[in-house]
Amino acid sequence: MPPLPTMTHSSSFLLPSPPHPPADATDAENAVSYAVVVLNQRLPRFAPLLWTRAQLRVCADGGANRVFDGMPELLPAEDPDEVRLRYKPDAIEGDMDSVRPEVKEYYSSLGTQIIDDSHDQDTTDLNKCISFITKNLPGPDNSNLCILVLGALGGRFDHEMGNINVLYRFSNTRIILLSDDSSIFLLPRTHSHEIRIERSIEGPHCGLIPMGAPSNSSTTTGLRWNLDSTSMKYGGLMSTSNIVEDEIATVTSDSDLIWTISLRKHA
């Protein structure tokens, strides 16, 4: 069997210094295009940073309330009205049953696109936002697209499970679920994975979880308790409360796995 192609992962988007400019045309071609989705949970402390890194910014329904209320709270030294003008979403999408009327009107008056999907009750607001982004991101294709989802964790457990399900529904798109405490993304079984650890902002605690199906064989390097063709399943072994030891962790599995790593509070 030929070796699997390698997919690399990095949380460098959380680093306070701006990304280095591309060194050459090849690097420019491979530069990541970020989009941000804001869900209806408290904004993480790094929301302003990620907002400025993104090319497209979408609020899922009540996520617009969080931006309207939360961005000025995260930037208390600045004038709230100026903050709200600066952090204007490109679109608000969803059922429109959570966004406050005055917030919707405020952003609409600034040119934000309002997309009422209340007719579609079969998909979540996050699902709708991901579909919108993949169809509307500027550029020739989405091969370098990475979608950062803020407020994806915390609150109702069924909402969290719905958000994780979106990782599986859009397994060909890089999507990272973020809270103040954790980062979560999917490791598709179609690739081997090289995860570059940004120690100043993340770790040491991490986990590998076989959420979609049992794994008969998973192998890792760079962790304190590595897996060696190990089987994992609910009701059996799972690699939770593991520790990253090296600068790079590698993962290969016969099943899609969820990777999670803790985020440092001072980041």
mmCIF file of C-alpha atoms in Angstrom:
data_model
loop_
_atom_site.group_PDB
_atom_site.id
_atom_site.type_symbol
_atom_site.label_atom_id
_atom_site.label_comp_id
_atom_site.label_asym_id
_atom_site.label_seq_id
_atom_site.Cartn_x
_atom_site.Cartn_y
_atom_site.Cartn_z
ATOM 1 C CA MET A 1 0.000 0.000 0.000
ATOM 2 C CA PRO A 2 1.443 3.442 -0.944
ATOM 3 C CA PRO A 3 2.072 5.863 1.931
ATOM 4 C CA LEU A 4 -0.702 8.289 2.723
ATOM 5 C CA PRO A 5 -0.241 11.950 1.753
ATOM 6 C CA THR A 6 0.699 14.163 4.688
ATOM 7 C CA MET A 7 -1.531 16.962 5.960
ATOM 8 C CA THR A 8 0.105 19.590 8.179
ATOM 9 C CA HIS A 9 -1.678 21.522 10.927
ATOM 10 C CA SER A 10 -0.690 24.603 12.893
ATOM 11 C CA SER A 11 -2.272 27.038 15.337
ATOM 12 C CA SER A 12 0.028 29.853 14.215
ATOM 13 C CA PHE A 13 -3.057 31.960 13.476
ATOM 14 C CA LEU A 14 -3.288 32.450 17.264
ATOM 15 C CA LEU A 15 0.201 33.937 17.525
ATOM 16 C CA PRO A 16 0.124 37.663 18.277
ATOM 17 C CA SER A 17 2.775 38.556 15.682
ATOM 18 C CA PRO A 18 1.512 38.802 12.094
ATOM 19 C CA PRO A 19 2.240 35.871 9.763
ATOM 20 C CA HIS A 20 5.465 36.234 7.794
ATOM 21 C CA PRO A 21 4.974 37.392 4.187
ATOM 22 C CA PRO A 22 5.413 34.629 1.581
ATOM 23 C CA ALA A 23 9.057 34.126 0.666
ATOM 24 C CA ASP A 24 8.322 33.184 -2.942
ATOM 25 C CA ALA A 25 5.523 32.479 -5.391
ATOM 26 C CA THR A 26 5.131 28.899 -4.169
ATOM 27 C CA ASP A 27 4.653 30.064 -0.585
ATOM 28 C CA ALA A 28 2.168 32.676 -1.775
ATOM 29 C CA GLU A 29 0.184 29.988 -3.567
ATOM 30 C CA ASN A 30 0.144 27.884 -0.411
ATOM 31 C CA ALA A 31 -0.760 30.766 1.924
ATOM 32 C CA VAL A 32 -3.776 29.932 4.072
ATOM 33 C CA SER A 33 -7.004 31.889 3.546
ATOM 34 C CA TYR A 34 -8.893 32.280 6.823
ATOM 35 C CA ALA A 35 -12.602 32.765 7.374
ATOM 36 C CA VAL A 36 -14.277 33.275 10.737
ATOM 37 C CA VAL A 37 -17.669 32.059 11.945
ATOM 38 C CA VAL A 38 -19.037 33.428 15.222
ATOM 39 C CA LEU A 39 -21.587 31.276 17.075
ATOM 40 C CA ASN A 40 -23.915 32.297 19.889
ATOM 41 C CA GLN A 41 -21.506 31.777 22.781
ATOM 42 C CA ARG A 42 -19.192 34.147 24.625
ATOM 43 C CA LEU A 43 -16.410 35.435 22.385
ATOM 44 C CA PRO A 44 -12.983 33.979 23.169
ATOM 45 C CA ARG A 45 -10.325 36.485 24.183
ATOM 46 C CA PHE A 46 -8.533 36.169 20.829
ATOM 47 C CA ALA A 47 -11.620 37.016 18.710
ATOM 48 C CA PRO A 48 -10.312 40.462 17.594
ATOM 49 C CA LEU A 49 -7.022 38.937 16.443
ATOM 50 C CA LEU A 50 -8.678 36.222 14.349
ATOM 51 C CA TRP A 51 -11.202 38.693 12.942
ATOM 52 C CA THR A 52 -8.386 40.787 11.484
ATOM 53 C CA ARG A 53 -6.731 37.690 9.979
ATOM 54 C CA ALA A 54 -9.905 36.594 8.165
ATOM 55 C CA GLN A 55 -10.938 37.372 4.602
ATOM 56 C CA LEU A 56 -14.597 36.569 5.293
ATOM 57 C CA ARG A 57 -16.492 36.956 8.576
ATOM 58 C CA VAL A 58 -19.899 35.386 9.138
ATOM 59 C CA CYS A 59 -22.117 35.410 12.217
ATOM 60 C CA ALA A 60 -24.440 32.484 12.810
ATOM 61 C CA ASP A 61 -27.713 34.118 13.892
ATOM 62 C CA GLY A 62 -27.238 35.104 17.569
ATOM 63 C CA GLY A 63 -23.481 35.229 17.001
ATOM 64 C CA ALA A 64 -24.161 38.769 15.748
ATOM 65 C CA ASN A 65 -25.283 39.714 19.275
ATOM 66 C CA ARG A 66 -21.992 38.350 20.611
ATOM 67 C CA VAL A 67 -19.955 40.488 18.211
ATOM 68 C CA PHE A 68 -22.070 43.585 18.887
ATOM 69 C CA ASP A 69 -21.830 43.194 22.674
ATOM 70 C CA GLY A 70 -18.565 41.314 23.069
ATOM 71 C CA MET A 71 -16.052 43.099 20.844
ATOM 72 C CA PRO A 72 -16.300 46.367 22.842
ATOM 73 C CA GLU A 73 -15.923 44.335 26.061
ATOM 74 C CA LEU A 74 -12.735 42.739 24.718
ATOM 75 C CA LEU A 75 -11.384 46.182 23.736
ATOM 76 C CA PRO A 76 -12.404 48.314 26.738
ATOM 77 C CA ALA A 77 -9.872 51.084 26.055
ATOM 78 C CA GLU A 78 -11.514 51.905 22.716
ATOM 79 C CA ASP A 79 -14.736 53.720 21.881
ATOM 80 C CA PRO A 80 -17.529 51.089 21.633
ATOM 81 C CA ASP A 81 -19.125 52.679 18.562
ATOM 82 C CA GLU A 82 -15.816 52.704 16.706
ATOM 83 C CA VAL A 83 -15.199 49.070 17.677
ATOM 84 C CA ARG A 84 -18.624 48.043 16.339
ATOM 85 C CA LEU A 85 -18.002 49.848 13.058
ATOM 86 C CA ARG A 86 -14.606 48.153 12.686
ATOM 87 C CA TYR A 87 -15.816 44.651 13.527
ATOM 88 C CA LYS A 88 -18.728 44.461 11.094
ATOM 89 C CA PRO A 89 -19.604 40.970 9.828
ATOM 90 C CA ASP A 90 -19.833 40.358 6.094
ATOM 91 C CA ALA A 91 -22.948 38.238 6.601
ATOM 92 C CA ILE A 92 -25.401 37.046 9.236
ATOM 93 C CA GLU A 93 -26.890 33.672 8.385
ATOM 94 C CA GLY A 94 -29.339 31.362 10.125
ATOM 95 C CA ASP A 95 -32.887 31.032 11.378
ATOM 96 C CA MET A 96 -32.929 34.644 12.629
ATOM 97 C CA ASP A 97 -34.612 33.499 15.838
ATOM 98 C CA SER A 98 -31.738 34.590 18.128
ATOM 99 C CA VAL A 99 -30.281 37.805 16.695
ATOM 100 C CA ARG A 100 -31.820 40.877 18.341
ATOM 101 C CA PRO A 101 -33.829 43.040 15.904
ATOM 102 C CA GLU A 102 -31.798 46.159 16.684
ATOM 103 C CA VAL A 103 -28.522 44.287 16.096
ATOM 104 C CA LYS A 104 -29.739 42.922 12.768
ATOM 105 C CA GLU A 105 -30.890 46.397 11.726
ATOM 106 C CA TYR A 106 -27.605 47.991 12.815
ATOM 107 C CA TYR A 107 -25.447 45.636 10.743
ATOM 108 C CA SER A 108 -27.867 45.655 7.804
ATOM 109 C CA SER A 109 -27.555 49.458 7.679
ATOM 110 C CA LEU A 110 -23.769 49.031 7.429
ATOM 111 C CA GLY A 111 -24.092 46.706 4.438
ATOM 112 C CA THR A 112 -23.923 43.305 6.150
ATOM 113 C CA GLN A 113 -25.678 40.619 4.103
ATOM 114 C CA ILE A 114 -28.656 39.114 5.981
ATOM 115 C CA ILE A 115 -29.477 35.553 4.941
ATOM 116 C CA ASP A 116 -32.667 34.142 6.467
ATOM 117 C CA ASP A 117 -32.580 30.339 6.272
ATOM 118 C CA SER A 118 -35.550 29.701 8.562
ATOM 119 C CA HIS A 119 -37.100 27.521 5.834
ATOM 120 C CA ASP A 120 -34.273 24.974 6.290
ATOM 121 C CA GLN A 121 -34.657 23.110 9.580
ATOM 122 C CA ASP A 122 -32.537 20.102 8.565
ATOM 123 C CA THR A 123 -29.122 21.734 8.995
ATOM 124 C CA THR A 124 -27.589 23.771 11.815
ATOM 125 C CA ASP A 125 -26.713 27.450 11.551
ATOM 126 C CA LEU A 126 -23.026 26.492 11.530
ATOM 127 C CA ASN A 127 -23.653 24.100 8.640
ATOM 128 C CA LYS A 128 -25.318 26.938 6.707
ATOM 129 C CA CYS A 129 -22.433 29.322 7.453
ATOM 130 C CA ILE A 130 -19.810 26.821 6.274
ATOM 131 C CA SER A 131 -21.735 26.305 3.017
ATOM 132 C CA PHE A 132 -21.939 30.076 2.527
ATOM 133 C CA ILE A 133 -18.201 30.531 3.077
ATOM 134 C CA THR A 134 -17.148 27.745 0.710
ATOM 135 C CA LYS A 135 -19.263 29.349 -2.023
ATOM 136 C CA ASN A 136 -18.312 32.982 -1.383
ATOM 137 C CA LEU A 137 -14.668 33.132 -0.309
ATOM 138 C CA PRO A 138 -12.652 35.254 -2.776
ATOM 139 C CA GLY A 139 -10.149 33.264 -4.791
ATOM 140 C CA PRO A 140 -9.981 30.514 -7.404
ATOM 141 C CA ASP A 141 -10.551 27.566 -5.048
ATOM 142 C CA ASN A 142 -10.863 26.564 -1.411
ATOM 143 C CA SER A 143 -7.828 24.277 -1.224
ATOM 144 C CA ASN A 144 -6.063 26.606 1.238
ATOM 145 C CA LEU A 145 -9.200 27.639 3.113
ATOM 146 C CA CYS A 146 -9.272 27.303 6.914
ATOM 147 C CA ILE A 147 -12.477 28.191 8.762
ATOM 148 C CA LEU A 148 -12.107 29.267 12.396
ATOM 149 C CA VAL A 149 -15.292 28.789 14.436
ATOM 150 C CA LEU A 150 -15.535 30.945 17.561
ATOM 151 C CA GLY A 151 -17.858 29.978 20.402
ATOM 152 C CA ALA A 152 -18.143 26.394 19.179
ATOM 153 C CA LEU A 153 -17.782 24.863 22.652
ATOM 154 C CA GLY A 154 -19.631 25.486 25.891
ATOM 155 C CA GLY A 155 -23.347 25.896 26.336
ATOM 156 C CA ARG A 156 -25.715 23.103 25.366
ATOM 157 C CA PHE A 157 -24.158 19.693 24.802
ATOM 158 C CA ASP A 158 -26.339 18.912 21.772
ATOM 159 C CA HIS A 159 -25.089 22.128 20.142
ATOM 160 C CA GLU A 160 -21.502 21.022 20.736
ATOM 161 C CA MET A 161 -22.230 17.640 19.157
ATOM 162 C CA GLY A 162 -23.878 19.383 16.208
ATOM 163 C CA ASN A 163 -20.761 21.511 15.749
ATOM 164 C CA ILE A 164 -18.507 18.449 15.823
ATOM 165 C CA ASN A 165 -20.815 16.757 13.319
ATOM 166 C CA VAL A 166 -20.132 19.641 10.921
ATOM 167 C CA LEU A 167 -16.436 18.631 10.948
ATOM 168 C CA TYR A 168 -17.505 15.268 9.538
ATOM 169 C CA ARG A 169 -20.027 16.709 7.073
ATOM 170 C CA PHE A 170 -17.331 18.975 5.610
ATOM 171 C CA SER A 171 -14.389 16.606 6.055
ATOM 172 C CA ASN A 172 -12.646 17.999 2.952
ATOM 173 C CA THR A 173 -12.604 21.517 4.417
ATOM 174 C CA ARG A 174 -10.276 22.573 7.224
ATOM 175 C CA ILE A 175 -12.492 23.693 10.092
ATOM 176 C CA ILE A 176 -11.211 24.443 13.592
ATOM 177 C CA LEU A 177 -13.603 24.729 16.538
ATOM 178 C CA LEU A 178 -12.339 27.167 19.162
ATOM 179 C CA SER A 179 -13.123 28.259 22.692
ATOM 180 C CA ASP A 180 -11.022 30.031 25.303
ATOM 181 C CA ASP A 181 -9.886 26.603 26.534
ATOM 182 C CA SER A 182 -9.582 24.285 23.530
ATOM 183 C CA SER A 183 -8.998 23.816 19.836
ATOM 184 C CA ILE A 184 -10.666 20.902 18.025
ATOM 185 C CA PHE A 185 -10.370 19.668 14.450
ATOM 186 C CA LEU A 186 -10.815 16.520 12.381
ATOM 187 C CA LEU A 187 -7.957 14.265 11.254
ATOM 188 C CA PRO A 188 -9.308 12.486 8.157
ATOM 189 C CA ARG A 189 -8.148 8.898 7.735
ATOM 190 C CA THR A 190 -7.239 9.689 4.100
ATOM 191 C CA HIS A 191 -4.027 11.392 5.288
ATOM 192 C CA SER A 192 -1.256 11.045 7.792
ATOM 193 C CA HIS A 193 -1.077 14.128 9.978
ATOM 194 C CA GLU A 194 1.759 16.350 11.161
ATOM 195 C CA ILE A 195 0.633 18.713 13.939
ATOM 196 C CA ARG A 196 3.060 21.535 14.690
ATOM 197 C CA ILE A 197 2.762 22.491 18.335
ATOM 198 C CA GLU A 198 2.886 26.207 19.138
ATOM 199 C CA ARG A 199 3.995 25.878 22.751
ATOM 200 C CA SER A 200 3.527 29.549 23.636
ATOM 201 C CA ILE A 201 -0.213 29.332 22.997
ATOM 202 C CA GLU A 202 -1.279 25.684 23.240
ATOM 203 C CA GLY A 203 -0.760 22.459 25.138
ATOM 204 C CA PRO A 204 0.405 20.483 26.875
ATOM 205 C CA HIS A 205 -2.869 18.557 27.255
ATOM 206 C CA CYS A 206 -4.285 16.892 24.162
ATOM 207 C CA GLY A 207 -6.573 14.076 23.089
ATOM 208 C CA LEU A 208 -7.465 11.822 20.160
ATOM 209 C CA ILE A 209 -11.079 10.695 20.018
ATOM 210 C CA PRO A 210 -12.667 8.198 17.577
ATOM 211 C CA MET A 211 -16.048 9.930 17.425
ATOM 212 C CA GLY A 212 -17.369 8.777 14.063
ATOM 213 C CA ALA A 213 -16.389 5.122 14.260
ATOM 214 C CA PRO A 214 -14.003 2.835 16.182
ATOM 215 C CA SER A 215 -10.361 2.868 15.137
ATOM 216 C CA ASN A 216 -8.715 -0.522 14.752
ATOM 217 C CA SER A 217 -5.243 0.937 14.324
ATOM 218 C CA SER A 218 -3.950 4.387 15.327
ATOM 219 C CA THR A 219 -0.278 5.326 15.619
ATOM 220 C CA THR A 220 1.268 8.524 16.997
ATOM 221 C CA THR A 221 4.614 10.099 17.731
ATOM 222 C CA GLY A 222 5.464 13.148 19.834
ATOM 223 C CA LEU A 223 3.074 12.380 22.710
ATOM 224 C CA ARG A 224 3.857 11.229 26.221
ATOM 225 C CA TRP A 225 1.655 8.163 25.771
ATOM 226 C CA ASN A 226 1.960 7.263 22.109
ATOM 227 C CA LEU A 227 -0.317 4.864 20.267
ATOM 228 C CA ASP A 228 1.250 1.981 18.355
ATOM 229 C CA SER A 229 -1.299 0.415 15.989
ATOM 230 C CA THR A 230 -3.667 0.799 18.940
ATOM 231 C CA SER A 231 -7.414 0.261 18.730
ATOM 232 C CA MET A 232 -9.723 2.935 20.204
ATOM 233 C CA LYS A 233 -13.470 3.052 20.654
ATOM 234 C CA TYR A 234 -16.223 4.273 22.951
ATOM 235 C CA GLY A 235 -16.495 1.763 25.759
ATOM 236 C CA GLY A 236 -12.802 0.991 25.371
ATOM 237 C CA LEU A 237 -9.531 2.889 25.180
ATOM 238 C CA MET A 238 -9.458 6.560 24.189
ATOM 239 C CA SER A 239 -6.418 8.823 24.214
ATOM 240 C CA THR A 240 -7.666 11.574 26.528
ATOM 241 C CA SER A 241 -5.559 13.663 28.937
ATOM 242 C CA ASN A 242 -2.462 12.937 26.871
ATOM 243 C CA ILE A 243 0.512 15.328 26.796
ATOM 244 C CA VAL A 244 2.412 16.727 23.810
ATOM 245 C CA GLU A 245 6.141 16.203 24.353
ATOM 246 C CA ASP A 246 7.702 17.200 21.014
ATOM 247 C CA GLU A 247 7.458 20.191 18.693
ATOM 248 C CA ILE A 248 5.620 18.019 16.163
ATOM 249 C CA ALA A 249 3.051 15.303 16.826
ATOM 250 C CA THR A 250 2.184 12.815 14.091
ATOM 251 C CA VAL A 251 -1.009 10.792 13.767
ATOM 252 C CA THR A 252 -2.040 8.030 11.387
ATOM 253 C CA SER A 253 -5.265 6.069 11.733
ATOM 254 C CA ASP A 254 -7.644 3.812 9.828
ATOM 255 C CA SER A 255 -10.518 5.956 11.117
ATOM 256 C CA ASP A 256 -11.283 9.663 11.209
ATOM 257 C CA LEU A 257 -10.202 11.049 14.589
ATOM 258 C CA ILE A 258 -10.930 14.229 16.502
ATOM 259 C CA TRP A 259 -7.794 16.040 17.712
ATOM 260 C CA THR A 260 -8.105 18.414 20.644
ATOM 261 C CA ILE A 261 -5.473 20.448 22.430
ATOM 262 C CA SER A 262 -5.696 22.856 25.355
ATOM 263 C CA LEU A 263 -5.117 26.574 24.801
ATOM 264 C CA ARG A 264 -3.009 28.554 27.236
ATOM 265 C CA LYS A 265 -4.904 31.248 29.123
ATOM 266 C CA HIS A 266 -2.299 33.954 28.552
ATOM 267 C CA ALA A 267 -2.408 33.502 24.767
#
